[in-house]
């Protein structure tokens, strides 16, 4: 069993920053995802789902970013605490969405951009950016 729980969402003004956290837990998490990938996706009305960023769990340094996140968002992890973070800077109203943490047991490269690679999802956290 694997559980993911996001936190850190909220209301922020355009140009501001937020840091999202994702806590991973469960009896089989470490064995299932030792070579896996933790990612962030977002969903907003009228835009559908969008890949934001992902990090290879056993590397901590192999990162992937969607076009909207490049240069503004940074993904990181703390393997000792089973945590993944998404630092979001220079936010704009277009970043308003529900942000989801997801875990994939095995993906690399552009495969990690596809939500179908992820078998476990958190409930999501709302991020609202006001203009």
Coordinates of N, CA and C in Angstrom, one line a residue:
X1 N 0.8 -1.2 0.0 CA 0.0 0.0 0.0 C 0.9 1.2 0.0
X2 N 0.5 2.2 -0.8 CA 1.2 3.5 -0.9 C 0.2 4.6 -0.8
X3 N 0.5 5.6 0.1 CA -0.3 6.8 0.2 C 0.6 8.0 -0.1
X4 N -0.1 9.0 -0.8 CA 0.6 10.3 -1.1 C -0.3 11.4 -0.5
X5 N 0.3 12.3 0.1 CA -0.5 13.4 0.7 C 0.2 14.8 0.4
X6 N -0.5 15.6 -0.4 CA 0.0 16.9 -0.7 C -0.3 18.0 0.4
X7 N 0.5 19.0 0.5 CA 0.2 20.1 1.3 C 0.9 21.3 0.8
X8 N 0.6 22.5 1.3 CA 1.2 23.7 0.9 C 0.5 24.6 0.0
X9 N -0.6 24.1 -0.5 CA -1.4 25.0 -1.5 C -2.0 26.2 -0.7
X10 N -2.5 27.1 -1.5 CA -3.2 28.2 -0.9 C -3.4 29.3 -1.9
X11 N -3.7 30.5 -1.4 CA -3.9 31.7 -2.2 C -2.7 32.6 -2.2
X12 N -2.2 33.0 -3.4 CA -1.0 33.9 -3.4 C -1.2 34.9 -4.6
X13 N -0.6 36.0 -4.4 CA -0.7 37.0 -5.5 C 0.3 36.7 -6.6
X14 N 0.0 37.2 -7.8 CA 0.8 37.0 -8.9 C 2.2 37.6 -8.6
X15 N 3.2 36.8 -9.0 CA 4.6 37.1 -8.7 C 5.1 36.5 -7.4
X16 N 4.2 35.9 -6.6 CA 4.6 35.3 -5.4 C 5.1 33.9 -5.5
X17 N 5.3 33.3 -4.4 CA 5.9 31.9 -4.4 C 5.1 31.0 -3.4
X18 N 5.1 29.7 -3.7 CA 4.6 28.7 -2.8 C 5.5 27.5 -2.9
X19 N 5.5 26.7 -1.8 CA 6.2 25.5 -1.8 C 5.3 24.4 -1.4
X20 N 5.1 23.5 -2.4 CA 4.2 22.3 -2.2 C 5.0 21.2 -1.6
X21 N 4.4 20.4 -0.8 CA 5.1 19.2 -0.2 C 4.2 18.0 -0.5
X22 N 4.9 16.9 -0.7 CA 4.2 15.6 -0.9 C 4.8 14.6 0.1
X23 N 4.0 14.0 1.0 CA 4.5 13.0 1.9 C 4.1 11.6 1.4
X24 N 5.1 10.8 1.2 CA 4.8 9.4 0.8 C 4.9 8.5 1.9
X25 N 4.0 7.5 2.0 CA 4.0 6.6 3.1 C 3.4 5.3 2.6
X26 N 3.5 4.3 3.5 CA 2.9 3.0 3.2 C 3.9 1.9 3.3
X27 N 3.5 0.8 3.6 CA 4.3 -0.4 3.9 C 5.2 -0.7 2.7
X28 N 4.7 -0.6 1.5 CA 5.5 -1.0 0.4 C 6.1 0.1 -0.4
X29 N 6.1 1.3 0.1 CA 6.5 2.5 -0.7 C 8.0 2.3 -1.0
X30 N 8.8 2.1 -0.1 CA 10.3 2.0 -0.3 C 10.7 0.9 -1.3
X31 N 10.0 -0.3 -1.1 CA 10.3 -1.4 -2.0 C 9.8 -1.2 -3.4
X32 N 8.6 -0.6 -3.5 CA 8.0 -0.4 -4.8 C 8.6 0.7 -5.6
X33 N 9.1 1.8 -4.9 CA 9.5 2.9 -5.6 C 11.0 3.2 -5.5
X34 N 11.8 2.2 -5.1 CA 13.2 2.4 -4.9 C 13.9 2.9 -6.2
X35 N 13.3 2.5 -7.3 CA 13.8 2.9 -8.6 C 12.7 3.7 -9.4
X36 N 11.8 4.3 -8.6 CA 10.7 5.0 -9.3 C 10.9 6.4 -9.4
X37 N 9.8 7.1 -9.7 CA 9.7 8.5 -10.0 C 8.6 9.2 -9.3
X38 N 8.8 10.3 -8.6 CA 7.7 11.1 -8.0 C 7.5 12.3 -8.9
X39 N 6.3 12.6 -9.1 CA 6.0 13.7 -10.0 C 4.8 14.6 -9.5
X40 N 4.8 15.7 -10.2 CA 3.7 16.7 -9.9 C 2.9 16.9 -11.2
X41 N 1.6 16.9 -11.1 CA 0.7 17.2 -12.2 C -0.2 18.3 -11.7
X42 N -0.9 19.0 -12.6 CA -1.9 19.9 -12.2 C -3.1 19.8 -13.1
X43 N -4.2 20.2 -12.6 CA -5.5 20.1 -13.3 C -6.3 21.4 -13.1
X44 N -6.7 22.1 -14.1 CA -7.5 23.3 -14.0 C -8.6 23.2 -15.0
X45 N -9.7 23.9 -14.6 CA -10.9 23.8 -15.5 C -10.6 24.4 -16.9
X46 N -10.9 23.7 -17.9 CA -10.7 24.2 -19.3 C -9.4 23.9 -19.8
X47 N -8.4 23.4 -19.0 CA -7.1 23.1 -19.5 C -6.7 21.6 -19.5
X48 N -7.4 20.9 -18.7 CA -7.1 19.5 -18.6 C -5.9 19.3 -17.7
X49 N -5.4 18.0 -17.7 CA -4.2 17.7 -16.9 C -2.9 18.1 -17.5
X50 N -2.0 18.5 -16.8 CA -0.7 19.0 -17.3 C 0.4 18.5 -16.4
X51 N 1.5 17.9 -17.0 CA 2.7 17.5 -16.3 C 3.4 18.8 -15.9
X52 N 3.9 18.8 -14.6 CA 4.6 19.9 -14.1 C 6.1 19.6 -13.9
X53 N 6.4 18.5 -13.1 CA 7.8 18.2 -12.8 C 7.8 16.8 -12.3
X54 N 9.0 16.2 -12.3 CA 9.2 14.8 -11.8 C 10.7 14.7 -11.4
X55 N 10.9 13.8 -10.4 CA 12.2 13.5 -10.0 C 12.4 12.0 -9.8
X56 N 13.6 11.5 -10.3 CA 13.9 10.1 -10.1 C 14.2 9.9 -8.6
X57 N 13.5 9.0 -8.0 CA 13.6 8.9 -6.5 C 15.0 8.5 -6.0
X58 N 15.6 7.5 -6.7 CA 16.9 7.0 -6.2 C 18.1 7.9 -6.6
X59 N 17.8 9.0 -7.4 CA 18.9 9.8 -7.8 C 18.9 11.1 -7.0
X60 N 17.7 11.7 -6.9 CA 17.5 13.0 -6.3 C 18.0 14.1 -7.1
X61 N 18.6 13.8 -8.2 CA 19.1 14.9 -9.1 C 18.6 14.8 -10.5
X62 N 18.1 13.7 -10.9 CA 17.5 13.6 -12.3 C 16.1 14.1 -12.2
X63 N 15.9 15.3 -12.8 CA 14.6 16.0 -12.8 C 14.1 16.2 -14.2
X64 N 12.8 16.3 -14.3 CA 12.1 16.6 -15.5 C 11.1 17.7 -15.3
X65 N 11.0 18.6 -16.2 CA 10.1 19.7 -16.1 C 9.2 19.9 -17.3
X66 N 8.0 20.2 -17.1 CA 7.1 20.6 -18.2 C 7.4 22.0 -18.6
X67 N 7.0 22.4 -19.8 CA 7.3 23.7 -20.3 C 6.9 24.8 -19.4
X68 N 5.7 24.7 -18.8 CA 5.3 25.8 -17.9 C 6.1 25.9 -16.7
X69 N 6.8 24.9 -16.3 CA 7.5 25.0 -15.0 C 9.0 25.4 -15.2
X70 N 9.5 25.2 -16.4 CA 11.0 25.5 -16.6 C 11.3 26.9 -16.3
X71 N 12.4 27.1 -15.4 CA 12.8 28.4 -15.1 C 12.1 29.0 -13.9
X72 N 11.0 28.4 -13.5 CA 10.2 29.0 -12.4 C 10.0 28.0 -11.2
X73 N 9.9 26.8 -11.5 CA 9.6 25.7 -10.5 C 10.9 24.9 -10.3
X74 N 11.0 24.4 -9.1 CA 12.1 23.5 -8.8 C 11.6 22.3 -8.0
X75 N 11.9 21.1 -8.4 CA 11.5 19.9 -7.7 C 12.7 19.4 -6.9
X76 N 12.4 18.9 -5.7 CA 13.5 18.3 -4.9 C 12.9 17.2 -4.0
X77 N 13.7 16.5 -3.4 CA 13.3 15.4 -2.5 C 14.1 15.3 -1.3
X78 N 13.5 14.7 -0.3 CA 14.2 14.3 0.9 C 13.9 12.8 1.1
X79 N 14.8 11.9 0.6 CA 14.5 10.5 0.7 C 14.4 10.0 2.1
X80 N 15.1 10.6 3.0 CA 15.1 10.1 4.4 C 13.7 10.3 5.0
X81 N 13.0 11.3 4.6 CA 11.7 11.6 5.1 C 10.6 11.2 4.1
X82 N 10.9 10.6 3.0 CA 9.9 10.3 2.0 C 9.1 11.5 1.6
X83 N 9.8 12.5 1.3 CA 9.1 13.8 0.9 C 9.6 14.3 -0.5
X84 N 8.7 14.9 -1.2 CA 9.0 15.5 -2.4 C 8.4 16.9 -2.3
X85 N 9.2 17.9 -2.9 CA 8.8 19.3 -2.8 C 8.7 19.9 -4.2
X86 N 7.9 20.9 -4.3 CA 7.8 21.7 -5.5 C 7.8 23.2 -5.1
X87 N 9.0 23.8 -5.4 CA 9.1 25.2 -5.1 C 8.6 26.0 -6.4
X88 N 7.6 26.8 -6.2 CA 7.1 27.5 -7.3 C 7.3 29.0 -7.1
X89 N 8.0 29.6 -8.0 CA 8.3 31.1 -8.0 C 7.7 31.8 -9.1
X90 N 7.5 33.1 -9.0 CA 7.0 34.0 -10.0 C 5.7 33.4 -10.6
X91 N 4.8 33.1 -9.7 CA 3.5 32.5 -10.0 C 2.6 33.5 -10.8
X92 N 1.8 33.0 -11.7 CA 0.9 33.8 -12.4 C -0.5 33.2 -12.3
X93 N -1.6 33.9 -12.6 CA -2.9 33.4 -12.6 C -3.1 32.1 -13.4
X94 N -2.3 31.9 -14.4 CA -2.3 30.7 -15.3 C -1.9 29.5 -14.5
X95 N -1.2 29.7 -13.4 CA -0.8 28.5 -12.6 C -1.9 28.1 -11.6
X96 N -3.0 28.7 -11.6 CA -4.1 28.3 -10.7 C -4.6 26.9 -11.2
X97 N -4.6 26.0 -10.2 CA -5.0 24.6 -10.5 C -4.9 23.8 -9.2
X98 N -5.5 22.6 -9.3 CA -5.2 21.6 -8.3 C -4.0 20.9 -8.6
X99 N -3.0 20.8 -7.7 CA -1.8 20.2 -7.9 C -1.8 18.8 -7.3
X100 N -1.4 17.8 -8.0 CA -1.4 16.4 -7.6 C 0.1 15.9 -7.5
X101 N 0.3 15.1 -6.5 CA 1.6 14.3 -6.4 C 1.3 12.9 -6.9
X102 N 2.2 12.4 -7.6 CA 2.0 11.0 -8.2 C 3.3 10.2 -8.1
X103 N 3.1 8.9 -8.0 CA 4.3 8.0 -8.0 C 4.2 7.0 -9.1
X104 N 5.4 6.8 -9.7 CA 5.5 5.8 -10.8 C 6.6 4.8 -10.4
X105 N 6.3 3.6 -10.4 CA 7.3 2.6 -10.0 C 8.5 2.5 -11.0
X106 N 8.3 2.8 -12.2 CA 9.3 2.7 -13.2 C 9.0 3.5 -14.4
X107 N 9.7 4.7 -14.5 CA 9.6 5.4 -15.8 C 10.9 6.3 -15.9
X108 N 11.2 6.7 -17.1 CA 12.4 7.5 -17.3 C 12.1 8.4 -18.5
X109 N 12.8 9.5 -18.6 CA 12.7 10.3 -19.8 C 11.3 10.8 -20.0
X110 N 10.9 11.0 -21.2 CA 9.6 11.5 -21.5 C 8.4 10.7 -21.1
X111 N 8.7 9.4 -20.9 CA 7.6 8.5 -20.4 C 7.1 9.1 -19.1
X112 N 7.9 9.8 -18.3 CA 7.5 10.3 -17.0 C 6.6 11.6 -17.1
X113 N 6.5 12.0 -18.4 CA 5.6 13.2 -18.6 C 4.1 12.7 -18.7
X114 N 4.0 11.5 -18.9 CA 2.6 10.9 -19.2 C 2.0 10.4 -17.9
X115 N 0.8 10.9 -17.6 CA 0.2 10.6 -16.3 C -0.1 9.1 -16.2
X116 N -0.2 8.4 -17.4 CA -0.5 7.0 -17.4 C 0.7 6.2 -16.8
X117 N 1.8 6.8 -16.6 CA 3.0 6.1 -16.1 C 2.8 6.0 -14.5
X118 N 1.9 6.7 -14.0 CA 1.8 6.8 -12.5 C 0.7 6.1 -12.0
X119 N 1.0 5.2 -11.0 CA -0.1 4.3 -10.5 C -0.7 4.8 -9.2
X120 N 0.0 5.8 -8.6 CA -0.5 6.2 -7.3 C -0.6 7.7 -7.2
X121 N -1.7 8.2 -6.7 CA -2.0 9.7 -6.7 C -2.4 10.2 -5.3
X122 N -2.0 11.4 -5.0 CA -2.6 12.0 -3.8 C -3.9 12.7 -4.2
X123 N -4.6 13.2 -3.1 CA -5.9 13.8 -3.3 C -5.8 15.2 -4.0
X124 N -4.6 15.8 -4.0 CA -4.5 17.1 -4.6 C -4.5 18.3 -3.6
X125 N -3.9 19.4 -4.0 CA -4.0 20.6 -3.2 C -4.2 21.8 -4.1
X126 N -5.1 22.7 -3.7 CA -5.5 23.8 -4.5 C -4.5 24.9 -4.4
X127 N -4.1 25.4 -5.6 CA -3.2 26.6 -5.7 C -4.0 27.7 -6.5
X128 N -4.2 28.8 -5.9 CA -4.9 29.9 -6.5 C -4.0 31.1 -6.6
X129 N -3.8 31.7 -7.7 CA -3.0 32.9 -7.9 C -3.9 34.0 -8.4
X130 N -3.9 35.0 -7.6 CA -4.7 36.2 -7.9 C -3.9 37.2 -8.7
X131 N -4.6 38.0 -9.6 CA -3.9 38.9 -10.4 C -3.8 40.3 -9.7

